[in-house]
Every structure is written in structure tokens, then in C-alpha cells.
Tab-separated table of C-alpha atoms and ligand atoms in Angstrom:
chain	number	residue	atom	x	y	z
D	1	UNK	CA	25.575	-57.444	162.057
D	2	UNK	CA	27.939	-60.561	161.140
D	3	UNK	CA	26.366	-64.281	161.503
D	4	UNK	CA	28.325	-66.025	164.844
D	5	UNK	CA	29.660	-69.266	163.950
D	6	UNK	CA	29.200	-71.236	166.979
D	7	UNK	CA	30.716	-74.040	167.902
D	8	UNK	CA	29.604	-76.075	171.292
D	9	UNK	CA	31.753	-78.353	173.387
D	10	UNK	CA	29.663	-80.122	175.456
D	11	UNK	CA	29.073	-83.762	177.557
D	12	UNK	CA	25.406	-83.903	176.518
D	13	UNK	CA	23.061	-84.365	179.968
D	14	UNK	CA	20.714	-82.076	181.995
D	15	UNK	CA	21.182	-78.333	180.877
D	16	UNK	CA	23.468	-78.956	178.098
D	17	UNK	CA	20.602	-80.109	176.255
D	18	UNK	CA	18.916	-77.400	176.612
D	19	UNK	CA	21.740	-74.994	175.682
D	20	UNK	CA	22.154	-77.141	172.544
D	21	UNK	CA	18.588	-76.225	172.040
D	22	UNK	CA	19.158	-72.679	172.807
D	23	UNK	CA	21.632	-72.153	170.578
D	24	UNK	CA	20.022	-74.472	167.492
D	25	UNK	CA	16.738	-72.209	167.522
D	26	UNK	CA	18.116	-69.225	167.737
D	27	UNK	CA	19.381	-69.010	163.779
D	28	UNK	CA	23.161	-68.942	164.401
D	29	UNK	CA	25.647	-70.755	162.526
D	30	UNK	CA	25.785	-74.083	164.797
D	31	UNK	CA	28.901	-75.662	162.755
D	32	UNK	CA	29.386	-78.422	165.402
D	33	UNK	CA	28.940	-80.019	168.848
D	34	UNK	CA	31.821	-81.499	169.962
D	35	UNK	CA	31.215	-84.130	172.903
D	36	UNK	CA	33.246	-85.217	175.873
D	37	UNK	CA	33.386	-87.319	178.722
D	38	UNK	CA	32.013	-85.499	181.679
D	39	UNK	CA	27.894	-86.032	182.904
D	40	UNK	CA	28.115	-89.288	180.750
D	41	UNK	CA	30.561	-91.080	179.597
D	42	UNK	CA	31.432	-89.546	175.464
D	43	UNK	CA	29.407	-92.546	173.707
D	44	UNK	CA	26.283	-91.605	175.698
D	45	UNK	CA	26.675	-87.677	175.745
D	46	UNK	CA	26.892	-88.072	171.539
D	47	UNK	CA	23.606	-90.126	171.680
D	48	UNK	CA	22.180	-87.288	173.950
D	49	UNK	CA	23.396	-84.418	171.449
D	50	UNK	CA	22.098	-86.433	168.263
D	51	UNK	CA	18.829	-87.377	170.584
D	52	UNK	CA	18.435	-83.691	171.406
D	53	UNK	CA	19.575	-82.067	167.640
D	54	UNK	CA	16.705	-84.176	165.915
D	55	UNK	CA	13.846	-82.892	168.595
D	56	UNK	CA	14.704	-79.786	167.359
D	57	UNK	CA	15.195	-80.591	163.701
D	58	UNK	CA	18.686	-79.709	163.261
D	59	UNK	CA	21.034	-81.847	161.022
D	60	UNK	CA	24.223	-80.341	162.999
D	61	UNK	CA	27.404	-82.540	162.867
D	62	UNK	CA	28.191	-84.282	166.189
D	63	UNK	CA	32.132	-85.569	166.805
D	64	UNK	CA	32.516	-87.654	170.109
D	65	UNK	CA	35.962	-86.796	171.621
D	66	UNK	CA	37.944	-88.029	174.601
D	67	UNK	CA	36.683	-90.684	176.048
D	68	UNK	CA	38.196	-89.786	179.488
D	69	UNK	CA	40.017	-86.662	181.582
D	70	UNK	CA	43.622	-86.007	179.966
D	71	UNK	CA	44.929	-87.860	183.708
D	72	UNK	CA	42.088	-89.563	185.439
D	73	UNK	CA	39.384	-91.371	186.161
D	74	UNK	CA	36.294	-90.156	184.189
D	75	UNK	CA	34.106	-89.033	187.782
D	76	UNK	CA	30.486	-88.993	186.205
D	77	UNK	CA	27.378	-87.134	187.003
D	78	UNK	CA	24.503	-89.904	186.483
D	79	UNK	CA	23.258	-89.718	190.428
D	80	UNK	CA	22.346	-85.956	188.861
D	81	UNK	CA	21.244	-86.490	185.555
D	82	UNK	CA	20.163	-90.022	185.387
D	83	UNK	CA	21.736	-92.803	184.403
D	84	UNK	CA	21.187	-91.730	180.570
D	85	UNK	CA	21.849	-88.328	181.332
D	86	UNK	CA	18.357	-87.433	180.260
D	87	UNK	CA	16.130	-87.762	183.440
D	88	UNK	CA	15.954	-92.206	182.816
D	89	UNK	CA	13.859	-91.127	179.964
D	90	UNK	CA	14.167	-94.009	177.967
D	91	UNK	CA	14.281	-91.746	174.489
D	92	UNK	CA	14.468	-93.347	171.104
D	93	UNK	CA	17.853	-94.234	169.586
D	94	UNK	CA	18.296	-91.119	166.852
D	95	UNK	CA	18.570	-91.523	163.418
D	96	UNK	CA	21.726	-90.022	162.650
D	97	UNK	CA	24.887	-90.827	164.191
D	98	UNK	CA	27.914	-88.812	164.758
D	99	UNK	CA	30.793	-87.821	161.645
D	100	UNK	CA	33.683	-90.559	161.891
D	101	UNK	CA	35.854	-87.248	162.600
D	102	UNK	CA	37.110	-87.181	165.836
D	103	UNK	CA	36.448	-84.259	167.763
D	104	UNK	CA	39.835	-82.663	168.599
D	105	UNK	CA	40.704	-83.018	165.023
D	106	UNK	CA	37.572	-81.086	163.965
D	107	UNK	CA	38.004	-78.403	166.703
D	108	UNK	CA	41.454	-77.648	164.735
D	109	UNK	CA	40.165	-78.363	161.196
D	110	UNK	CA	36.807	-75.719	162.440
D	111	UNK	CA	39.428	-73.244	163.412
D	112	UNK	CA	41.166	-72.681	160.036
D	113	UNK	CA	38.252	-72.806	158.028
D	114	UNK	CA	36.857	-70.109	160.112
D	115	UNK	CA	40.070	-68.660	161.042
D	116	UNK	CA	39.169	-65.293	163.609
D	117	UNK	CA	35.552	-66.368	163.395
D	118	UNK	CA	34.878	-69.180	165.873
D	119	UNK	CA	33.110	-68.680	168.805
D	120	UNK	CA	33.246	-71.872	170.986
D	121	UNK	CA	30.628	-72.338	174.070
D	122	UNK	CA	32.737	-75.119	176.039
D	123	UNK	CA	30.230	-76.735	178.579
D	124	UNK	CA	31.921	-79.068	179.567
D	125	UNK	CA	35.415	-80.606	181.026
D	126	UNK	CA	38.153	-79.071	178.808
D	127	UNK	CA	39.653	-82.119	177.750
D	128	UNK	CA	39.200	-81.547	173.974
D	129	UNK	CA	40.041	-78.221	173.886
D	130	UNK	CA	43.130	-78.705	176.214
D	131	UNK	CA	43.810	-81.611	173.300
D	132	UNK	CA	43.815	-79.128	170.477
D	133	UNK	CA	45.867	-76.945	172.258
D	134	UNK	CA	48.333	-79.232	173.100
D	135	UNK	CA	48.360	-80.579	169.296
D	136	UNK	CA	48.549	-77.264	167.772
D	137	UNK	CA	49.403	-74.154	170.339
D	138	UNK	CA	48.698	-71.770	167.648
D	139	UNK	CA	44.562	-72.612	168.040
D	140	UNK	CA	43.826	-69.689	170.390
D	141	UNK	CA	44.891	-67.375	168.335
D	142	UNK	CA	42.512	-68.511	165.442
D	143	UNK	CA	39.698	-68.578	167.956
D	144	UNK	CA	37.623	-65.558	168.218
D	145	UNK	CA	36.072	-66.073	171.920
D	146	UNK	CA	36.076	-69.134	174.136
D	147	UNK	CA	33.378	-68.843	176.572
D	148	UNK	CA	33.454	-71.401	179.722
D	149	UNK	CA	30.997	-72.710	182.317
D	150	UNK	CA	33.724	-73.719	185.381
D	151	UNK	CA	34.959	-72.639	188.176
D	152	UNK	CA	33.894	-70.706	191.062
D	153	UNK	CA	34.411	-67.697	192.020
D	154	UNK	CA	32.974	-66.567	195.464
D	155	UNK	CA	31.138	-69.841	196.641
D	156	UNK	CA	31.671	-73.088	197.592
D	157	UNK	CA	31.935	-75.916	194.248
D	158	UNK	CA	29.114	-78.217	193.412
D	159	UNK	CA	30.837	-81.640	193.437
D	160	UNK	CA	32.967	-80.700	196.386
D	161	UNK	CA	33.706	-77.623	198.652
D	162	UNK	CA	36.528	-76.305	196.682
D	163	UNK	CA	35.573	-76.873	192.975
D	164	UNK	CA	32.958	-76.941	190.447
D	165	UNK	CA	32.620	-80.424	188.439
D	166	UNK	CA	33.719	-79.197	184.795
D	167	UNK	CA	37.116	-78.482	186.685
D	168	UNK	CA	37.233	-81.209	189.490
D	169	UNK	CA	36.734	-83.805	186.707
D	170	UNK	CA	39.866	-82.655	184.617
D	171	UNK	CA	41.798	-79.934	186.338
D	172	UNK	CA	44.960	-80.420	184.431
D	173	UNK	CA	42.961	-79.595	181.476
D	174	UNK	CA	41.163	-76.700	182.814
D	175	UNK	CA	44.739	-75.219	183.754
D	176	UNK	CA	46.243	-75.665	180.306
D	177	UNK	CA	43.265	-73.672	178.623
D	178	UNK	CA	43.213	-71.183	180.879
D	179	UNK	CA	46.434	-70.499	180.589
D	180	UNK	CA	46.768	-71.293	176.714
D	181	UNK	CA	45.977	-67.210	175.505
D	182	UNK	CA	41.992	-67.344	174.612
D	183	UNK	CA	40.402	-64.623	174.645
D	184	UNK	CA	38.474	-66.072	177.341
D	185	UNK	CA	35.118	-65.309	179.314
D	186	UNK	CA	33.839	-67.474	181.624
D	187	UNK	CA	30.576	-68.214	183.868
D	188	UNK	CA	31.289	-69.644	187.260
D	189	UNK	CA	29.590	-71.606	189.119
D	190	UNK	CA	28.091	-69.217	191.760
D	191	UNK	CA	26.744	-67.050	189.394
D	192	UNK	CA	24.888	-69.895	187.508
D	193	UNK	CA	23.361	-70.406	191.184
D	194	UNK	CA	22.259	-66.879	191.879
D	195	UNK	CA	21.194	-66.100	188.426
D	196	UNK	CA	20.119	-69.298	186.822
D	197	UNK	CA	18.203	-71.216	189.226
D	198	UNK	CA	14.438	-71.619	188.583
D	199	UNK	CA	12.561	-72.351	191.734
D	200	UNK	CA	9.085	-74.308	190.870
D	201	UNK	CA	6.913	-71.762	190.253
D	202	UNK	CA	9.728	-70.005	187.723
D	203	UNK	CA	9.557	-73.585	185.942
D	204	UNK	CA	5.946	-73.628	186.330
D	205	UNK	CA	6.087	-70.134	184.358
D	206	UNK	CA	8.568	-71.205	181.467
D	207	UNK	CA	6.871	-74.173	180.234
D	208	UNK	CA	2.969	-73.093	180.733
D	209	UNK	CA	2.675	-73.408	177.087
D	210	UNK	CA	2.985	-76.852	177.836
D	211	UNK	CA	4.660	-77.520	174.267
D	212	UNK	CA	6.014	-80.428	172.974
D	213	UNK	CA	9.905	-78.945	173.969
D	214	UNK	CA	8.238	-78.043	177.230
D	215	UNK	CA	7.472	-81.510	177.768
D	216	UNK	CA	11.265	-82.691	176.407
D	217	UNK	CA	12.951	-79.867	179.037
D	218	UNK	CA	10.799	-81.062	181.752
D	219	UNK	CA	12.056	-84.975	181.008
D	220	UNK	CA	15.445	-84.494	180.455
D	221	UNK	CA	15.579	-82.426	183.801
D	222	UNK	CA	13.566	-84.513	185.964
D	223	UNK	CA	16.170	-85.919	187.643
D	224	UNK	CA	18.151	-82.630	188.330
D	225	UNK	CA	15.222	-81.373	189.966
D	226	UNK	CA	14.258	-84.333	192.067
D	227	UNK	CA	17.724	-83.976	193.285
D	228	UNK	CA	17.611	-80.319	194.102
D	229	UNK	CA	14.699	-80.571	195.976
D	230	UNK	CA	16.080	-83.690	197.937
D	231	UNK	CA	18.926	-81.356	199.000
D	232	UNK	CA	21.160	-83.670	196.684
D	233	UNK	CA	23.855	-81.171	197.324
D	234	UNK	CA	23.713	-79.718	200.239
D	235	UNK	CA	23.435	-76.553	199.112
D	236	UNK	CA	19.836	-75.966	199.738
D	237	UNK	CA	18.967	-75.595	196.029
D	238	UNK	CA	15.459	-75.878	194.620
D	239	UNK	CA	14.068	-76.146	191.376
D	240	UNK	CA	16.697	-76.399	188.227
D	241	UNK	CA	20.045	-74.592	188.280
D	242	UNK	CA	21.146	-73.618	184.912
D	243	UNK	CA	24.830	-73.448	184.163
D	244	UNK	CA	25.296	-73.978	180.387
D	245	UNK	CA	22.389	-73.032	179.138
D	246	UNK	CA	22.819	-69.390	181.265
D	247	UNK	CA	26.297	-69.350	179.317
D	248	UNK	CA	24.899	-69.909	176.155
D	249	UNK	CA	21.804	-67.179	176.644
D	250	UNK	CA	24.408	-64.797	177.481
D	251	UNK	CA	26.896	-65.807	174.277
D	252	UNK	CA	23.256	-65.023	172.088
D	253	UNK	CA	22.776	-62.267	173.984
D	254	UNK	CA	25.976	-60.100	175.715
D	255	UNK	CA	23.232	-58.335	177.349
D	256	UNK	CA	22.279	-60.228	179.726
D	257	UNK	CA	25.643	-60.131	181.240
D	258	UNK	CA	25.296	-57.643	183.755
D	259	UNK	CA	28.982	-57.715	185.629
D	260	UNK	CA	32.335	-58.863	184.582
D	261	UNK	CA	35.570	-58.432	186.603
D	262	UNK	CA	39.108	-59.184	184.564
D	263	UNK	CA	41.181	-61.620	186.549
D	264	UNK	CA	43.877	-64.381	186.754
D	265	UNK	CA	42.299	-67.627	187.266
D	266	UNK	CA	44.761	-70.602	188.282
D	267	UNK	CA	43.490	-74.155	188.620
D	268	UNK	CA	44.561	-76.712	191.714
D	269	UNK	CA	45.676	-79.511	190.359
D	270	UNK	CA	47.882	-81.237	192.871
D	271	UNK	CA	45.883	-81.747	196.112
D	272	UNK	CA	43.345	-84.148	196.343
D	273	UNK	CA	41.038	-82.021	198.541
D	274	UNK	CA	40.788	-79.385	196.657
D	275	UNK	CA	41.320	-80.526	193.277
D	276	UNK	CA	39.823	-78.508	190.173
D	277	UNK	CA	39.606	-75.361	192.825
D	278	UNK	CA	39.473	-72.078	190.878
D	279	UNK	CA	42.125	-69.656	192.510
D	280	UNK	CA	41.287	-66.089	191.563
D	281	UNK	CA	42.945	-62.773	191.982
D	282	UNK	CA	42.586	-59.441	190.286
D	283	UNK	CA	46.318	-57.730	191.625
D	284	UNK	CA	48.116	-58.310	188.728
D	285	UNK	CA	46.915	-56.637	185.266
D	286	UNK	CA	50.048	-58.296	183.611
D	287	UNK	CA	49.116	-61.862	184.072
D	288	UNK	CA	45.006	-61.802	183.770
D	289	UNK	CA	43.327	-64.598	181.978
D	290	UNK	CA	39.793	-64.192	181.765
D	291	UNK	CA	36.994	-62.020	182.128
D	292	UNK	CA	34.081	-63.609	184.778
D	293	UNK	CA	30.668	-62.744	184.686
D	294	UNK	CA	29.623	-62.246	188.404
D	295	UNK	CA	25.918	-61.148	187.641
D	296	UNK	CA	23.536	-62.340	184.880
D	297	UNK	CA	20.196	-60.554	184.068
D	298	UNK	CA	17.800	-63.541	185.456
D	299	UNK	CA	14.498	-62.213	183.948
D	300	UNK	CA	16.281	-61.561	180.640
D	301	UNK	CA	17.628	-65.423	180.744
D	302	UNK	CA	13.776	-66.930	181.658
D	303	UNK	CA	12.268	-64.918	179.011
D	304	UNK	CA	14.870	-66.041	176.374
D	305	UNK	CA	14.052	-70.022	177.786
D	306	UNK	CA	10.485	-69.472	177.926
D	307	UNK	CA	10.587	-68.001	174.393
D	308	UNK	CA	12.830	-71.067	173.157
D	309	UNK	CA	10.337	-73.704	174.472
D	310	UNK	CA	7.350	-72.028	173.374
P	1	BDR	C1	28.298	-78.464	185.588
P	1	BDR	O1	28.394	-79.624	185.611
P	1	BDR	C2	27.737	-80.236	184.448
P	1	BDR	O2	26.924	-81.296	185.597
P	1	BDR	C3	26.696	-79.009	183.886
P	1	BDR	O3	26.941	-80.195	182.468
P	1	BDR	C4	27.358	-77.900	183.807
P	1	BDR	O4	28.656	-77.969	182.621
P	1	BDR	C5	27.736	-77.419	186.371
P	1	BDR	O5	29.120	-77.658	187.313
P	2	CA	CA1	28.433	-79.440	180.540
């Protein structure tokens, strides 16, 4: 099997951290981590990515990107993940700093360096990827596959009834990226709720070895767990949702996918009430732009998570 060349675009906080750990410990060629404003302001996301890579002993370069969505004011999710995005854990400053090159330029440069061989995991608002497309519309032709965590398929959102967080924060960027012509697979929020939420007992199971990484994982996610257990989302969730790390587990092992549909997804960016809503239709073959994962294997995901935390 050819080695996988992987780039992660992330607003590093909470589950983004688990996704980076999974990729960094998997043996794939993690060519870089690009950061973007989202869960936390971009500088904090960059810091968190560096802390995470240091924790797993990986010297992967980190590139900082867009500090705000294309047209809108940034809405962070610090009320979920803590002010630092890491469960208010007061981690020490990382030893390394980010590279000087901007994330958007780096994405374009890597698309040439790894022409037709680069897989991108986009687990944040799509601002960096959209800016890269705006700069060079031929980018999608050189990308082997784009995986996106975002949108919803048959469920209400997590930030408004209409929208999932990543698409709500930068709906214009989501619209640009989904229409850019990428070979694209998308993991919507509802699949993450059904197949990526671990209740407290399941969380104990994946962390029962009490390893250093298990403790780190629980610390980073303690605000998120508290948020769910006090019904902060109003969705009656209990335990911890895994959206970015469920997507990463799927990238690393496609057999975790149980069911997909090929569809057209369009993003609402005119209305304030339904801002970021992802409208899905399967009617017109000609305009289908995305493969949507509607069922994933939770047991396989949990096994993978447990393994990397050991
Ligand atoms: C997405 O929003 C963020 O809070 C998570 O990191 C994930 O990417 C889920 O809606
Ligand atoms: Ca994220």
C-alpha cells in the first residue's frame, strides 16, 4: 500500500486534539497541520496544535492561517471547550513555534509537492481551504481527496437548529469549497452524534489504562464533557461527542464507514435564521458534489481511540 500523505486543517480545541493525536500516532506521513480561526482564535489554535504534537512526540510543522471567516465576525466555541480550548488546563507553552509560511500558501505549495497524492482532513471552518481555492481555482484537481467534518443531513445543528458549527461560522467558505470540484467525502454532525458520542461508561472504557495520553485526553475534553452533561447543547447529549476524531479514524481506516449517499449539498448564506444550513438533495445526478457518511461503525472507532490512548 502506498504511504498516505495527510494534511490536517484545524481550529485546534477539544476533539481536534484527539484527531491530531490519532493521525500523528498512526504512522501516516502527516505533512503538516494548518490552523484557522474557529473554536478558538487562530493563535490559540496554533498553540494547541503545537502542544498536542509535542505531547505525542511528533515534530510536524504547523502553519497559522486565517484569523477570521471570509466575511463574518468570528464566533468561537470557547463556551464548550474552555477559554483555552483545552478544558482550561493551563498547559505550558509549547517548545516549538509555528512556521512563518501562511497556511493558505502552504496548502497550495503542498498541493504541488504532493500532486494527486495529498489527502486533506478539513475539521474546522473552511476559510483556509476557500482562500486557497480563490487564489488558485485549479487546487481541487491536484488534491487526491478532501474529507470534511461539517453540516448536517437529517438532524438539527449544534449551534443553531439549522446549522452545524463549522458551516455556521463561515458559510461562504463552505459554499465555495463544496462547489470547487474536490473529490469530497463529508461527515455531518448527525452521524457524529449517533456513532461518535461516548457516554461516561464508554469514556471510562477507552481511558481505563490511565496512560499519560488518556489523562491528557480527559483534561482537554473536560469542559466539553461538562457542557454535555449539563445539557449545554440542549440536545440531551451525555458524555463526549467525537466529530473530528471520528472523521480521522475514517480517513485512516475506510472500513469504519458503513453507509454513504452521493448527493448535492448546498449551504445557506443569505438568511441569518438558517445561516450555514446544509441542504441535501439526491435528485439530480449531474450536480452531485459530495459523498455523505450517514453511518459509521462506533465499535471500530472506539477500538481505535482506545488503542491510541494506550
Ligand atoms: C465541529 O465544531 C467544533 O466545535 C468541533 O471542533 C468540530 O469540528 C463540530 O460541529
Ligand atoms: Ca474542529
